[in-house]
Coordinates of C-alpha atoms and ligand atoms in Angstrom, one line a residue:
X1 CA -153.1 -80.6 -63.1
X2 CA -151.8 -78.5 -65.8
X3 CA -151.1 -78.8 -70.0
X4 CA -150.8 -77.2 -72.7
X5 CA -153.7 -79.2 -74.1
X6 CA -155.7 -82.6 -73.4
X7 CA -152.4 -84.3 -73.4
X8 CA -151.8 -84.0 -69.3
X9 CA -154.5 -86.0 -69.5
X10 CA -152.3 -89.1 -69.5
X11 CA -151.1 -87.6 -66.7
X12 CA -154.3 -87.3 -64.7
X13 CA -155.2 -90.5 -65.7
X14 CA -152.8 -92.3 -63.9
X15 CA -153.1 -89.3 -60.8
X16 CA -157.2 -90.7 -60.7
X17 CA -156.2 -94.7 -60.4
X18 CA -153.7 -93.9 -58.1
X19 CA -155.0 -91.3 -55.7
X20 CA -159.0 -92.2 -55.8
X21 CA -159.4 -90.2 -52.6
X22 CA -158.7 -87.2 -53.7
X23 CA -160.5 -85.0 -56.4
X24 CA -158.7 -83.0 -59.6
X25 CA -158.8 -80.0 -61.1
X26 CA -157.4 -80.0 -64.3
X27 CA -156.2 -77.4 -67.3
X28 CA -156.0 -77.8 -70.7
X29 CA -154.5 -74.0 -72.3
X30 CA -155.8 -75.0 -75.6
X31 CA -156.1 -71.9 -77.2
X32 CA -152.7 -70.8 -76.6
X33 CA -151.7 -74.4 -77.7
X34 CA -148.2 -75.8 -79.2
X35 CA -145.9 -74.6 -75.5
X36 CA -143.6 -77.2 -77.8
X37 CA -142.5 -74.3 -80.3
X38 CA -142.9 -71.2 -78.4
X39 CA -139.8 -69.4 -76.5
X40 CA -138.9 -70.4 -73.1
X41 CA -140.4 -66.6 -72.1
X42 CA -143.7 -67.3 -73.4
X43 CA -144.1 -70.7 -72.2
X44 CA -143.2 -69.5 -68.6
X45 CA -145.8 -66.6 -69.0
X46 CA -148.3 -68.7 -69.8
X47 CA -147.4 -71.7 -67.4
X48 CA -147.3 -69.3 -64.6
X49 CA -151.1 -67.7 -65.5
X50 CA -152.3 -71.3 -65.4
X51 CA -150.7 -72.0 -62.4
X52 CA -152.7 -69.2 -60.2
X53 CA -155.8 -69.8 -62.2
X54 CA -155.7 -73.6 -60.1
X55 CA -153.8 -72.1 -57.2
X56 CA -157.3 -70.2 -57.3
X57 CA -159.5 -72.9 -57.0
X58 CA -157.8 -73.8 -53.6
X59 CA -155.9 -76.8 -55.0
X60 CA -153.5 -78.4 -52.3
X61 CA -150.7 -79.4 -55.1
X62 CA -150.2 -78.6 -58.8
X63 CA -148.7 -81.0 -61.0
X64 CA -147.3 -79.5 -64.1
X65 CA -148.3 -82.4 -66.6
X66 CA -146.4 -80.7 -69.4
X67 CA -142.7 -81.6 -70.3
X68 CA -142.3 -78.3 -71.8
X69 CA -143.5 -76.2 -69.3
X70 CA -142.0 -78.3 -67.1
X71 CA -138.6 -77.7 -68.6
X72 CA -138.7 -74.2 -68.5
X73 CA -141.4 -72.7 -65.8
X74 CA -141.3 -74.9 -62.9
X75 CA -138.7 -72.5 -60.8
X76 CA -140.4 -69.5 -61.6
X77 CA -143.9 -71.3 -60.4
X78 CA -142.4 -72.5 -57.4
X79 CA -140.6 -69.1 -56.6
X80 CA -144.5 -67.6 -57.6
X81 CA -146.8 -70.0 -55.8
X82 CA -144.7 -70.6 -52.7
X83 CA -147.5 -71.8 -50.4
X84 CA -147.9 -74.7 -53.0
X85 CA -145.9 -78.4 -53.8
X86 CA -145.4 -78.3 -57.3
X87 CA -144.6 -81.4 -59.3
X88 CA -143.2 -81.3 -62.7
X89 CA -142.7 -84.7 -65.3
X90 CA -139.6 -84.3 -66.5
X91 CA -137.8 -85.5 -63.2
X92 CA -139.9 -88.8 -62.4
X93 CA -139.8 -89.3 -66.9
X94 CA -135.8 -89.0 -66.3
X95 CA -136.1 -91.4 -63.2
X96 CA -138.3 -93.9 -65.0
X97 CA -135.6 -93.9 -67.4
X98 CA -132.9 -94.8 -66.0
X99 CA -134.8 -97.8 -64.3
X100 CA -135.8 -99.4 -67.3
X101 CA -132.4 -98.8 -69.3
X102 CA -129.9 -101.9 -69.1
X103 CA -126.9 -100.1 -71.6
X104 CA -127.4 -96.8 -70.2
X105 CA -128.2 -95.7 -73.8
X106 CA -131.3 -93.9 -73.6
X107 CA -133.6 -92.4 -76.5
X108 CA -135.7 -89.0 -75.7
X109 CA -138.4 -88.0 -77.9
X110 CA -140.1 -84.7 -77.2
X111 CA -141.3 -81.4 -77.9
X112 CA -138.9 -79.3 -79.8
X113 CA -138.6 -76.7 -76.9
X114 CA -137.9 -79.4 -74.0
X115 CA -135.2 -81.1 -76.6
X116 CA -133.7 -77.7 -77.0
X117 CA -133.2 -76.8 -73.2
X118 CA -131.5 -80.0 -72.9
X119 CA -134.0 -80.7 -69.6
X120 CA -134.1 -84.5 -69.8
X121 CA -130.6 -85.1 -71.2
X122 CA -129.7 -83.0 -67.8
X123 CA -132.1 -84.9 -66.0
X124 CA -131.0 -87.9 -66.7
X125 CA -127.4 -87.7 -66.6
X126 CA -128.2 -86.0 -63.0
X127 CA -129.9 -89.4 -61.9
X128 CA -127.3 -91.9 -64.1
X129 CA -123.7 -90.2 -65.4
X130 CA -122.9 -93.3 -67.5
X131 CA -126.0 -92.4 -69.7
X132 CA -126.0 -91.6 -73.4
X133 CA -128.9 -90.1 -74.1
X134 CA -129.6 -89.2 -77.3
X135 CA -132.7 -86.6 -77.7
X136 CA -134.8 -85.8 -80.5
X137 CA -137.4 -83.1 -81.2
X138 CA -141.1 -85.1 -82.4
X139 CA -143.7 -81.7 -82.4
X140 CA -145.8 -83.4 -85.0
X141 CA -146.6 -86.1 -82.8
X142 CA -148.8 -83.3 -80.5
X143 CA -150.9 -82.1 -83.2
X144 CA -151.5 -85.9 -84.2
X145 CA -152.4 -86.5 -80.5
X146 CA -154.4 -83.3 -80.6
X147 CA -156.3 -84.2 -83.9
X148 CA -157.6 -87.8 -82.3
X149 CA -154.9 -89.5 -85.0
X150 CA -153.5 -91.8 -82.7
X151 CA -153.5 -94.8 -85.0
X152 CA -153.4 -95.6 -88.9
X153 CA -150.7 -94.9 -91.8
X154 CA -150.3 -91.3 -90.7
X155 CA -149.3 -91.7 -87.6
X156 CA -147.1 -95.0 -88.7
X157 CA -145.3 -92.9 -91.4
X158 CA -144.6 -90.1 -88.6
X159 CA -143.2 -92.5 -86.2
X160 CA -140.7 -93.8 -88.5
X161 CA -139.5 -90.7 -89.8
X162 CA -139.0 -90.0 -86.5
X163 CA -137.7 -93.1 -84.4
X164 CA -136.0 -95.0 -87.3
X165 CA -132.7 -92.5 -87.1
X166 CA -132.3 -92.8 -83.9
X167 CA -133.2 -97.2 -83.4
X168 CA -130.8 -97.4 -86.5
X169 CA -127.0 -97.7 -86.1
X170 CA -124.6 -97.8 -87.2
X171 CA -124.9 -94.0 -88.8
X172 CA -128.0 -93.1 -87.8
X173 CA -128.8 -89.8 -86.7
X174 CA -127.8 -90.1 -83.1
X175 CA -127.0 -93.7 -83.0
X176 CA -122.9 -93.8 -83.4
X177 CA -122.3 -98.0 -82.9
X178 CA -124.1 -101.1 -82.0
X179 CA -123.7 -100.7 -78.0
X180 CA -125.4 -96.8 -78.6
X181 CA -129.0 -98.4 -80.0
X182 CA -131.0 -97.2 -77.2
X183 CA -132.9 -100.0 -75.3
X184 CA -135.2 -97.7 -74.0
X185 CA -137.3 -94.5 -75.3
X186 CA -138.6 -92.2 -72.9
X187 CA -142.1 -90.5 -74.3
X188 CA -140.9 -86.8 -73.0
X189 CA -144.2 -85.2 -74.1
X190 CA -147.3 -86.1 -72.2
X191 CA -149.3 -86.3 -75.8
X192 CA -147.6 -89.2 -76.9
X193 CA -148.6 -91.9 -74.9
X194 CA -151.4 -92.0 -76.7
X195 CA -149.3 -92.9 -80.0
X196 CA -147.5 -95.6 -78.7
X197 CA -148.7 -98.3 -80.5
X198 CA -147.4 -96.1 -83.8
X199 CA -144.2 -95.7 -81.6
X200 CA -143.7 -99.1 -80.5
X201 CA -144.2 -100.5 -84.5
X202 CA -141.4 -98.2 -85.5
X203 CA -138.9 -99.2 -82.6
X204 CA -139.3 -102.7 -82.7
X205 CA -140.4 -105.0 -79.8
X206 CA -137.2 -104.9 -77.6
X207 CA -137.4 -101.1 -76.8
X208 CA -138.5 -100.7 -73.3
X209 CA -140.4 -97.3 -74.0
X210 CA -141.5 -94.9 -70.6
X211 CA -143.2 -92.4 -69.9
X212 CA -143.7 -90.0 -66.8
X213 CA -147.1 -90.8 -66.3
X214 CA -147.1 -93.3 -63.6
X215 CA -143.9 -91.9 -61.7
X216 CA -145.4 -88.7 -61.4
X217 CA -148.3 -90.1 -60.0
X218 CA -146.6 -92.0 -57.4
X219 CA -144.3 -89.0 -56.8
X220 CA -147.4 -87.0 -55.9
X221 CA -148.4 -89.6 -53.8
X222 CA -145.4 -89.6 -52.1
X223 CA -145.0 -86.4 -51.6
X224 CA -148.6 -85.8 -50.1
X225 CA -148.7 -88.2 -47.8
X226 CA -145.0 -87.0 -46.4
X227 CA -146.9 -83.3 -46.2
X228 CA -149.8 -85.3 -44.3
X229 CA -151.8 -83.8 -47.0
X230 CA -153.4 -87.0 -48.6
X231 CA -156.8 -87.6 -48.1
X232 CA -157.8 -90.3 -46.3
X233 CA -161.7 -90.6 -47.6
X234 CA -163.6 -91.2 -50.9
X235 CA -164.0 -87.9 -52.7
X236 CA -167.8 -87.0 -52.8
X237 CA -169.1 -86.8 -55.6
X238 CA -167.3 -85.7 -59.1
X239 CA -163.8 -86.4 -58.8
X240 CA -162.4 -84.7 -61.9
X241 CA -162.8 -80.8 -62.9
X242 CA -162.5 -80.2 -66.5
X243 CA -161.0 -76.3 -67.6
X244 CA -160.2 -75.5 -71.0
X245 CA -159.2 -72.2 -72.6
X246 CA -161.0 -72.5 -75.4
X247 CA -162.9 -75.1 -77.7
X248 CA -165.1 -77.3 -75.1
X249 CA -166.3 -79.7 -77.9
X250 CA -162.7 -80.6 -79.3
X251 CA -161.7 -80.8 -75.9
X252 CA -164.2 -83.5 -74.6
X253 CA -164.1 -85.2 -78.1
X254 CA -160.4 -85.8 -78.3
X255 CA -160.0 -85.6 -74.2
X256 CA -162.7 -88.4 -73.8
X257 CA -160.0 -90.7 -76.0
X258 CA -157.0 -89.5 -73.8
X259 CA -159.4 -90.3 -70.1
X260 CA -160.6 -93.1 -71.4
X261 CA -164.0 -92.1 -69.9
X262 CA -166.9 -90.3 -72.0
X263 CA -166.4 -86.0 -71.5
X264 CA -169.6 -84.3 -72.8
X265 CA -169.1 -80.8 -73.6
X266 CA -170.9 -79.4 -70.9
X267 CA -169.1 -80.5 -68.5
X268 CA -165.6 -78.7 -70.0
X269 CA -165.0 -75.0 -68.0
X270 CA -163.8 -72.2 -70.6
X271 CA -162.0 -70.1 -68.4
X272 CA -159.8 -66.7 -69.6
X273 CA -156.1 -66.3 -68.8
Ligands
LIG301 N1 -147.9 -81.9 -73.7 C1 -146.9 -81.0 -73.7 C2 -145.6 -81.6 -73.2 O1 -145.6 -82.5 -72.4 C3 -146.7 -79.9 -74.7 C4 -147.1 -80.1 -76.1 C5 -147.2 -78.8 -76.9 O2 -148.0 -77.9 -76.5 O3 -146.3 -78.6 -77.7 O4 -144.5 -81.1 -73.6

């Protein structure tokens, strides 16, 4: 499991409930960290360097837990790392989506990269054509995310710069009329799950707001058990493999939020792309 930063970790969270047989190796690229503002060339670089590093530790799947790189790397990985099933979020966000939307008008918040490639207005036009989907850029919500400032004024006055535009119509930024107020918000950027209770103040209670988290987990499910590649006994021993790229201290102190388990720095990998 792959990210830019601790923010997969949403991600593997929901990979560790939902597959406790198997065991995890996951990635944080934290000193090459925002892939949000950085050219679709760099970002596939980099995505692709982290992809053999796990592909080296014998991994069976790799689950790209990064919207951006997602967006913009996932056919060069596949095309690299053929002997592999790799899962991006952007497809089972997009599918999530269009589930939970009743009016079809759907709100995308993500980094300013994935919002520029268009990948999950594509995405989810793909899965529902009578979608509007209305996408917005939110980088600042990474380095909250990244900074352990999930919650307080900061983040609320963040959120609303951001979300009240688009929840506002008529005239809002991408809001045209009344039936265009999006009824649901898809959280395209695997940081900010961890702001939604920021998010969810500045939209209002009636937003259904998703996030690719728990489809991608049941994607990868899926999809091992169809390759006859799940396991079918508890893991021995530690189930979860931290790597980071740099800072091991930042990583288990703000990754330790994300897991929702304690993460001493010890047991965080540096490891060199
Ligand atoms: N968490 C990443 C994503 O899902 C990237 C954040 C960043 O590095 O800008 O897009």
């Amino acid at each position: 499991v792959f990210d830019s930063g601790v923010g997969g970790l949403t991600v593997l969270k929901a990979l560790s409930a939902r597959l406790p047989h198997e065991r995890f190796v996951y990635l944080g690229d934290t000193a090459r960290l925002f892939y949000g503002t950085k050219s679709a060339e760099t970002v596939t670089r980099y995505s692709l360097q982290a992809a053999q590093a796990l592909a080296a530790y014998g991994v069976k799947c790799l689950v790209i837990a990064c919207n951006t790189a997602s967006s913009v790397g996932l056919p060069t990985i596949r095309a690299r790392i053929a002997n592999l099933p790799v899962v991006g979020v952007i497809e089972p966000g997009a599918r999530a989506a269009c589930d939970a939307s009743r009016n079809g008008a759907i709100a995308v918040i993500a980094t300013e990269g994935t919002v520029r490639r268009g990948a999950y207005q594509r995405a989810i036009l793909s899965l529902r054509p009578d979608a509007r989907v209305a996408a917005e850029p939110a980088q600042l919500f990474v380095a909250l995310a990244e900074e352990g400032l999930h919650a307080g004024s900061i983040a609320d006055a963040v959120a609303e710069h951001y979300l009240r535009p688009m929840f506002s119509a008529p005239g809002g930024r991408s809001a045209v009329s009344e039936s265009d107020v999006p009824d649901t918000l898809v959280l395209g950027c695997t940081h900010f799950p961890m702001l939604v209770g920021a998010i969810r103040r500045a939209v209002g209670p009636r937003v259904q707001i998703v996030d690719s988290a728990a489809t991608t987990a049941a994607s990868v499910e899926t999809m091992l058990k169809q390759a006859g590649l799940a396991a079918d006994t508890p893991a021995p021993g530690s189930r979860i493999k931290l790597l980071a790229t740099d800072g091991q201290e930042r990583f288990a102190r703000v990754g330790s939020l994300f897991l929702e388990q304690p993460i001493a720095p010890e047991e965080v990998e540096l490891v060199d792309l």
